[in-house]
Amino acid sequence: MKSYQVVGIGNAIVDVFSTADDTFLDLMGIQKGIMQLVERERGELLYGAMTNRKQAPGGSVANTLAGLGNLGLTTGFIGRVHADALGQFYARTMAEEGTDFVNPPVPGGELPTSRSMIFVSPDGERSMNTYLGISSELGPDDVSDSVAGSAEILFLEGYLYDKPKGKQAFERAVDLCHAAGGKAGIALSDPFCVDRHRDDFRRLVKSLDYVIGNEHEWASLYQTDLSAALEQASQDAGLVVCTRSGHDVIVMRADEQAIVPVNRVVPVDATGAGDQFAAGFLYGLATGQSLAVSGRMGCVAAAEVISHFGARPETDLKALFRKERLI
């Protein structure tokens, strides 16, 4: 049986990038700087309107796994794609980039492969229009014993928590991972997702070894100010990480706390900053680093990804860690 240092579960979404100015966004009725879910018809309209298209396998946890692969860890991804051209592209590219895409593309009359049309403005802001398609149908049957049960670290994507099947998939994967002695955790992903499922998220957090979120997600989860929210979180979860856009990162475990400084960088494209922060942080966790060093690794990986277009690292992250004397 193959063992994995990190296994992720998340939406398998093909990211399709195009540059667009504010006039184009207004004309197409696209709200700037946010992620919107779109129906199939609107998705096809926007896809057709894109010029200079570039596509890449995306999805939040999948981006994190690509960062961990860049750092040399063995990774597996549990996701769902259709056996259409985009789905085949997704599965093939993930494998080429070093992550086992463990479930084969699904043939037959299922929904198409999920895609996100991302319009990048001259100021680096991204406006994402996501058609969820087949990936959001992921359920407990997609979680195999041999994959979730052989993960040293399991990483869940909050976005998938929107559907009952996704919740069941998470619960099954966490149980399998814990039974085999692994650590399981989640990225909260989105304050609106937290709002919709607050009670379920609070229950889930209590069963997890680590939780990564930004200040808005933590405040939404506990419906209070940030310091009170983090205080409560550190009682519920084993390890709590709070990112604050451009400000120090807070990491807490029991009575241990680290405040990690952030070197502010003007982004070329902010896509994937949180995903790569998670990659750096999980690398630190997987290799037994201190909270402060793990947090700093997260910040270095995030700074790399916002220095260019796209949500995955283009530089050797280990070399950057060495330069910062982190390894």
CSV table of C-alpha atoms in Angstrom, one decimal:
chain,number,residue,atom,x,y,z
A,1,MET,CA,0.0,0.0,0.0
A,2,LYS,CA,1.3,3.4,-1.0
A,3,SER,CA,1.6,5.9,1.9
A,4,TYR,CA,1.3,9.6,1.5
A,5,GLN,CA,2.7,12.4,3.5
A,6,VAL,CA,-0.3,14.6,2.6
A,7,VAL,CA,-3.6,13.6,1.1
A,8,GLY,CA,-6.0,16.4,0.2
A,9,ILE,CA,-9.8,16.3,-0.5
A,10,GLY,CA,-11.3,19.2,-2.5
A,11,ASN,CA,-12.9,20.6,-5.6
A,12,ALA,CA,-11.1,19.5,-8.8
A,13,ILE,CA,-11.6,22.7,-10.8
A,14,VAL,CA,-9.9,23.7,-14.0
A,15,ASP,CA,-8.8,27.4,-13.7
A,16,VAL,CA,-9.2,29.3,-16.9
A,17,PHE,CA,-7.4,32.7,-16.8
A,18,SER,CA,-7.9,35.7,-19.0
A,19,THR,CA,-6.9,39.4,-18.5
A,20,ALA,CA,-9.7,41.9,-18.4
A,21,ASP,CA,-10.1,45.6,-17.6
A,22,ASP,CA,-12.9,47.2,-15.5
A,23,THR,CA,-14.9,48.1,-18.6
A,24,PHE,CA,-15.1,44.5,-19.7
A,25,LEU,CA,-16.1,43.4,-16.2
A,26,ASP,CA,-18.9,46.0,-16.1
A,27,LEU,CA,-20.1,45.0,-19.5
A,28,MET,CA,-20.3,41.3,-18.5
A,29,GLY,CA,-21.9,42.1,-15.1
A,30,ILE,CA,-18.9,40.6,-13.3
A,31,GLN,CA,-18.3,41.8,-9.7
A,32,LYS,CA,-14.7,42.7,-9.3
A,33,GLY,CA,-12.4,40.9,-6.8
A,34,ILE,CA,-14.8,38.2,-5.5
A,35,MET,CA,-15.7,34.6,-6.2
A,36,GLN,CA,-19.2,34.0,-7.6
A,37,LEU,CA,-20.8,30.7,-8.4
A,38,VAL,CA,-22.4,30.6,-11.8
A,39,GLU,CA,-24.8,28.2,-13.5
A,40,ARG,CA,-23.8,26.1,-16.5
A,41,GLU,CA,-25.2,28.5,-19.1
A,42,ARG,CA,-23.6,31.6,-17.6
A,43,GLY,CA,-20.3,29.6,-17.3
A,44,GLU,CA,-20.4,28.8,-21.0
A,45,LEU,CA,-21.1,32.5,-21.9
A,46,LEU,CA,-18.2,33.7,-19.9
A,47,TYR,CA,-15.9,31.0,-21.2
A,48,GLY,CA,-16.7,32.0,-24.7
A,49,ALA,CA,-16.0,35.7,-23.9
A,50,MET,CA,-12.5,35.0,-22.7
A,51,THR,CA,-9.5,36.1,-24.8
A,52,ASN,CA,-5.9,34.9,-24.4
A,53,ARG,CA,-7.1,31.9,-22.4
A,54,LYS,CA,-4.7,30.0,-20.2
A,55,GLN,CA,-5.8,26.9,-18.3
A,56,ALA,CA,-4.4,25.1,-15.3
A,57,PRO,CA,-5.6,22.5,-12.8
A,58,GLY,CA,-7.0,24.4,-9.8
A,59,GLY,CA,-9.1,24.2,-6.8
A,60,SER,CA,-7.9,25.4,-3.4
A,61,VAL,CA,-6.6,22.1,-1.9
A,62,ALA,CA,-5.2,20.9,-5.2
A,63,ASN,CA,-3.1,24.1,-5.4
A,64,THR,CA,-1.8,23.4,-1.9
A,65,LEU,CA,-0.8,19.9,-3.0
A,66,ALA,CA,1.0,21.3,-6.0
A,67,GLY,CA,3.1,23.4,-3.6
A,68,LEU,CA,3.8,20.4,-1.3
A,69,GLY,CA,4.8,18.4,-4.4
A,70,ASN,CA,7.2,21.3,-5.3
A,71,LEU,CA,8.7,20.8,-1.8
A,72,GLY,CA,9.2,17.1,-2.5
A,73,LEU,CA,6.5,15.5,-0.3
A,74,THR,CA,4.4,12.5,-1.6
A,75,THR,CA,0.9,13.7,-2.1
A,76,GLY,CA,-2.5,12.2,-3.2
A,77,PHE,CA,-5.7,14.1,-4.2
A,78,ILE,CA,-9.2,12.8,-3.8
A,79,GLY,CA,-11.4,14.7,-6.2
A,80,ARG,CA,-14.1,14.2,-8.9
A,81,VAL,CA,-13.8,15.1,-12.7
A,82,HIS,CA,-15.8,14.0,-15.7
A,83,ALA,CA,-14.2,12.0,-18.5
A,84,ASP,CA,-14.4,15.0,-20.8
A,85,ALA,CA,-11.5,16.9,-22.3
A,86,LEU,CA,-11.1,19.3,-19.3
A,87,GLY,CA,-11.4,16.3,-16.9
A,88,GLN,CA,-8.7,14.3,-18.7
A,89,PHE,CA,-6.5,17.4,-18.8
A,90,TYR,CA,-7.0,17.9,-15.0
A,91,ALA,CA,-6.1,14.3,-14.0
A,92,ARG,CA,-3.1,14.1,-16.4
A,93,THR,CA,-1.7,17.4,-15.3
A,94,MET,CA,-2.0,16.7,-11.6
A,95,ALA,CA,-0.1,13.4,-12.2
A,96,GLU,CA,2.6,15.1,-14.3
A,97,GLU,CA,3.1,17.6,-11.4
A,98,GLY,CA,3.7,14.8,-9.0
A,99,THR,CA,0.3,14.3,-7.2
A,100,ASP,CA,-1.5,11.0,-7.5
A,101,PHE,CA,-5.0,11.8,-8.8
A,102,VAL,CA,-6.5,8.8,-7.2
A,103,ASN,CA,-10.0,8.6,-8.6
A,104,PRO,CA,-10.3,8.0,-12.4
A,105,PRO,CA,-12.4,10.5,-14.4
A,106,VAL,CA,-16.1,9.5,-14.4
A,107,PRO,CA,-17.7,8.5,-17.7
A,108,GLY,CA,-21.4,8.7,-18.7
A,109,GLY,CA,-24.1,11.2,-18.2
A,110,GLU,CA,-22.7,13.0,-15.2
A,111,LEU,CA,-22.2,16.8,-14.9
A,112,PRO,CA,-19.2,18.3,-16.8
A,113,THR,CA,-15.8,18.9,-15.2
A,114,SER,CA,-15.9,22.0,-12.9
A,115,ARG,CA,-14.2,25.2,-14.1
A,116,SER,CA,-13.5,28.7,-12.8
A,117,MET,CA,-13.3,31.6,-15.2
A,118,ILE,CA,-10.8,34.0,-13.6
A,119,PHE,CA,-10.5,37.5,-15.0
A,120,VAL,CA,-7.3,39.2,-13.9
A,121,SER,CA,-7.4,43.0,-13.8
A,122,PRO,CA,-4.3,45.2,-14.5
A,123,ASP,CA,-4.1,45.9,-10.7
A,124,GLY,CA,-3.8,42.1,-10.0
A,125,GLU,CA,-7.3,41.7,-8.6
A,126,ARG,CA,-9.0,38.4,-9.6
A,127,SER,CA,-12.7,38.1,-10.3
A,128,MET,CA,-13.6,34.4,-10.2
A,129,ASN,CA,-16.7,32.9,-11.8
A,130,THR,CA,-17.0,29.3,-10.8
A,131,TYR,CA,-19.2,26.6,-12.3
A,132,LEU,CA,-19.1,23.8,-9.8
A,133,GLY,CA,-20.1,20.9,-12.1
A,134,ILE,CA,-19.2,17.4,-11.1
A,135,SER,CA,-16.6,18.2,-8.4
A,136,SER,CA,-19.2,19.3,-5.9
A,137,GLU,CA,-20.8,15.9,-6.1
A,138,LEU,CA,-17.9,14.3,-4.3
A,139,GLY,CA,-19.2,11.9,-1.6
A,140,PRO,CA,-18.1,9.2,0.8
A,141,ASP,CA,-17.9,6.6,-2.0
A,142,ASP,CA,-15.0,8.6,-3.5
A,143,VAL,CA,-12.9,8.2,-0.3
A,144,SER,CA,-11.0,4.9,-0.5
A,145,ASP,CA,-9.7,3.3,2.7
A,146,SER,CA,-6.3,2.8,1.3
A,147,VAL,CA,-5.8,6.5,0.4
A,148,ALA,CA,-7.3,8.3,3.4
A,149,GLY,CA,-6.1,5.6,5.7
A,150,SER,CA,-2.5,6.0,4.6
A,151,ALA,CA,-2.2,9.8,5.0
A,152,GLU,CA,0.2,11.2,7.6
A,153,ILE,CA,-1.6,14.5,7.1
A,154,LEU,CA,-5.2,14.9,5.7
A,155,PHE,CA,-6.2,18.3,4.4
A,156,LEU,CA,-9.8,19.2,3.8
A,157,GLU,CA,-11.3,22.0,1.7
A,158,GLY,CA,-14.0,24.0,3.4
A,159,TYR,CA,-15.8,24.7,0.1
A,160,LEU,CA,-16.8,21.1,-0.2
A,161,TYR,CA,-18.7,21.3,3.1
A,162,ASP,CA,-21.6,22.9,1.3
A,163,LYS,CA,-23.3,19.6,0.4
A,164,PRO,CA,-24.4,16.7,2.7
A,165,LYS,CA,-22.3,14.3,0.6
A,166,GLY,CA,-19.2,16.4,1.1
A,167,LYS,CA,-19.7,16.4,4.8
A,168,GLN,CA,-20.1,12.6,4.8
A,169,ALA,CA,-16.9,12.3,2.7
A,170,PHE,CA,-15.0,14.5,5.2
A,171,GLU,CA,-16.3,12.5,8.2
A,172,ARG,CA,-15.3,9.2,6.6
A,173,ALA,CA,-11.8,10.5,5.6
A,174,VAL,CA,-11.1,11.9,9.1
A,175,ASP,CA,-12.1,8.6,10.8
A,176,LEU,CA,-9.9,6.6,8.4
A,177,CYS,CA,-6.9,9.0,8.9
A,178,HIS,CA,-7.2,9.1,12.7
A,179,ALA,CA,-7.6,5.3,12.9
A,180,ALA,CA,-4.3,4.9,11.1
A,181,GLY,CA,-2.6,7.5,13.4
A,182,GLY,CA,-2.6,10.4,11.0
A,183,LYS,CA,-3.4,14.1,11.6
A,184,ALA,CA,-6.5,15.7,10.0
A,185,GLY,CA,-7.3,19.4,9.4
A,186,ILE,CA,-9.1,21.9,7.2
A,187,ALA,CA,-8.9,25.2,5.5
A,188,LEU,CA,-12.1,27.1,6.3
A,189,SER,CA,-12.0,28.5,2.7
A,190,ASP,CA,-14.7,31.2,2.8
A,191,PRO,CA,-16.6,33.2,5.5
A,192,PHE,CA,-19.9,32.8,3.6
A,193,CYS,CA,-19.5,29.0,3.6
A,194,VAL,CA,-18.8,29.2,7.3
A,195,ASP,CA,-22.0,31.3,7.8
A,196,ARG,CA,-24.1,28.7,6.0
A,197,HIS,CA,-22.9,25.8,8.1
A,198,ARG,CA,-21.7,27.3,11.3
A,199,ASP,CA,-22.9,24.7,13.8
A,200,ASP,CA,-21.6,21.8,11.6
A,201,PHE,CA,-18.2,23.5,11.2
A,202,ARG,CA,-17.9,24.1,15.0
A,203,ARG,CA,-18.6,20.4,15.5
A,204,LEU,CA,-16.1,19.4,12.8
A,205,VAL,CA,-13.4,21.7,14.2
A,206,LYS,CA,-13.5,19.8,17.6
A,207,SER,CA,-12.6,16.6,15.8
A,208,LEU,CA,-9.6,18.1,14.0
A,209,ASP,CA,-5.9,18.3,14.7
A,210,TYR,CA,-5.3,21.7,12.9
A,211,VAL,CA,-7.5,24.4,11.3
A,212,ILE,CA,-6.3,27.2,9.0
A,213,GLY,CA,-8.5,30.3,8.4
A,214,ASN,CA,-8.2,34.0,7.8
A,215,GLU,CA,-9.5,36.6,10.3
A,216,HIS,CA,-12.9,36.9,8.6
A,217,GLU,CA,-13.5,33.2,8.6
A,218,TRP,CA,-12.6,32.9,12.3
A,219,ALA,CA,-14.8,35.8,13.3
A,220,SER,CA,-17.6,34.3,11.3
A,221,LEU,CA,-17.2,30.9,12.9
A,222,TYR,CA,-17.5,32.1,16.5
A,223,GLN,CA,-19.5,35.3,15.8
A,224,THR,CA,-17.3,37.5,17.9
A,225,ASP,CA,-14.1,39.6,17.6
A,226,LEU,CA,-10.9,38.0,16.5
A,227,SER,CA,-9.1,37.5,19.8
A,228,ALA,CA,-12.2,36.0,21.5
A,229,ALA,CA,-12.7,33.8,18.4
A,230,LEU,CA,-9.1,32.5,18.4
A,231,GLU,CA,-9.3,31.9,22.2
A,232,GLN,CA,-12.3,29.7,21.6
A,233,ALA,CA,-10.8,28.0,18.6
A,234,SER,CA,-7.6,27.0,20.5
A,235,GLN,CA,-9.8,25.2,23.0
A,236,ASP,CA,-11.7,23.4,20.2
A,237,ALA,CA,-8.9,22.4,17.7
A,238,GLY,CA,-5.5,21.1,18.4
A,239,LEU,CA,-3.7,23.8,16.3
A,240,VAL,CA,-5.1,27.1,15.1
A,241,VAL,CA,-3.7,29.3,12.3
A,242,CYS,CA,-5.0,32.7,11.5
A,243,THR,CA,-3.8,34.7,8.4
A,244,ARG,CA,-4.5,38.4,8.2
A,245,SER,CA,-4.0,39.8,4.7
A,246,GLY,CA,-0.6,41.6,4.8
A,247,HIS,CA,-0.3,41.5,8.6
A,248,ASP,CA,1.3,39.1,11.1
A,249,VAL,CA,0.1,35.5,11.1
A,250,ILE,CA,-1.1,34.1,14.5
A,251,VAL,CA,-0.4,30.4,15.2
A,252,MET,CA,-1.7,28.8,18.5
A,253,ARG,CA,-1.4,25.3,20.0
A,254,ALA,CA,-2.4,24.7,23.6
A,255,ASP,CA,-0.6,27.4,25.6
A,256,GLU,CA,2.0,28.0,22.9
A,257,GLN,CA,1.6,31.0,20.5
A,258,ALA,CA,3.7,32.3,17.6
A,259,ILE,CA,3.3,35.7,15.9
A,260,VAL,CA,4.8,35.4,12.5
A,261,PRO,CA,5.9,38.6,10.7
A,262,VAL,CA,4.9,39.1,7.0
A,263,ASN,CA,7.0,40.9,4.5
A,264,ARG,CA,4.4,42.8,2.4
A,265,VAL,CA,4.7,42.3,-1.3
A,266,VAL,CA,2.6,44.2,-4.0
A,267,PRO,CA,0.8,41.3,-5.8
A,268,VAL,CA,1.0,40.7,-9.5
A,269,ASP,CA,-1.9,38.2,-9.1
A,270,ALA,CA,-3.3,37.4,-5.6
A,271,THR,CA,-4.6,34.0,-6.8
A,272,GLY,CA,-3.5,31.2,-4.6
A,273,ALA,CA,-1.9,33.2,-1.7
A,274,GLY,CA,-3.9,31.3,0.9
A,275,ASP,CA,-3.4,27.9,-0.8
A,276,GLN,CA,0.4,28.3,-0.9
A,277,PHE,CA,0.5,29.6,2.6
A,278,ALA,CA,-1.1,26.3,3.6
A,279,ALA,CA,1.5,24.4,1.5
A,280,GLY,CA,4.4,26.1,3.3
A,281,PHE,CA,2.7,25.7,6.7
A,282,LEU,CA,1.9,22.0,6.2
A,283,TYR,CA,5.4,21.3,4.9
A,284,GLY,CA,6.6,22.7,8.3
A,285,LEU,CA,4.1,20.6,10.2
A,286,ALA,CA,5.0,17.4,8.2
A,287,THR,CA,8.7,17.9,8.8
A,288,GLY,CA,8.5,18.7,12.5
A,289,GLN,CA,9.3,22.4,12.4
A,290,SER,CA,8.3,24.8,15.2
A,291,LEU,CA,5.1,26.9,14.9
A,292,ALA,CA,7.1,30.0,14.1
A,293,VAL,CA,9.2,28.3,11.3
A,294,SER,CA,6.1,26.6,9.9
A,295,GLY,CA,4.3,30.0,9.8
A,296,ARG,CA,7.2,31.7,8.1
A,297,MET,CA,7.4,28.9,5.5
A,298,GLY,CA,3.8,29.6,4.7
A,299,CYS,CA,4.5,33.3,4.3
A,300,VAL,CA,7.5,32.7,2.0
A,301,ALA,CA,5.4,30.3,-0.2
A,302,ALA,CA,2.5,32.8,-0.4
A,303,ALA,CA,4.9,35.7,-1.3
A,304,GLU,CA,6.3,33.5,-4.2
A,305,VAL,CA,2.9,32.7,-5.7
A,306,ILE,CA,1.6,36.3,-5.7
A,307,SER,CA,4.7,37.5,-7.5
A,308,HIS,CA,3.4,36.0,-10.8
A,309,PHE,CA,0.2,34.9,-12.6
A,310,GLY,CA,-1.4,31.6,-11.6
A,311,ALA,CA,-2.0,29.8,-8.3
A,312,ARG,CA,0.9,27.4,-8.2
A,313,PRO,CA,4.6,28.0,-7.4
A,314,GLU,CA,7.0,28.6,-10.3
A,315,THR,CA,10.2,28.7,-8.2
A,316,ASP,CA,11.9,26.0,-6.1
A,317,LEU,CA,10.3,26.7,-2.7
A,318,LYS,CA,13.0,24.8,-0.9
A,319,ALA,CA,15.6,27.1,-2.3
A,320,LEU,CA,13.6,30.1,-1.0
A,321,PHE,CA,13.4,28.4,2.4
A,322,ARG,CA,17.2,27.9,2.4
A,323,LYS,CA,17.7,31.6,1.4
A,324,GLU,CA,15.5,32.6,4.4
A,325,ARG,CA,17.5,30.1,6.6
A,326,LEU,CA,14.4,28.1,7.4
A,327,ILE,CA,16.0,24.8,6.5
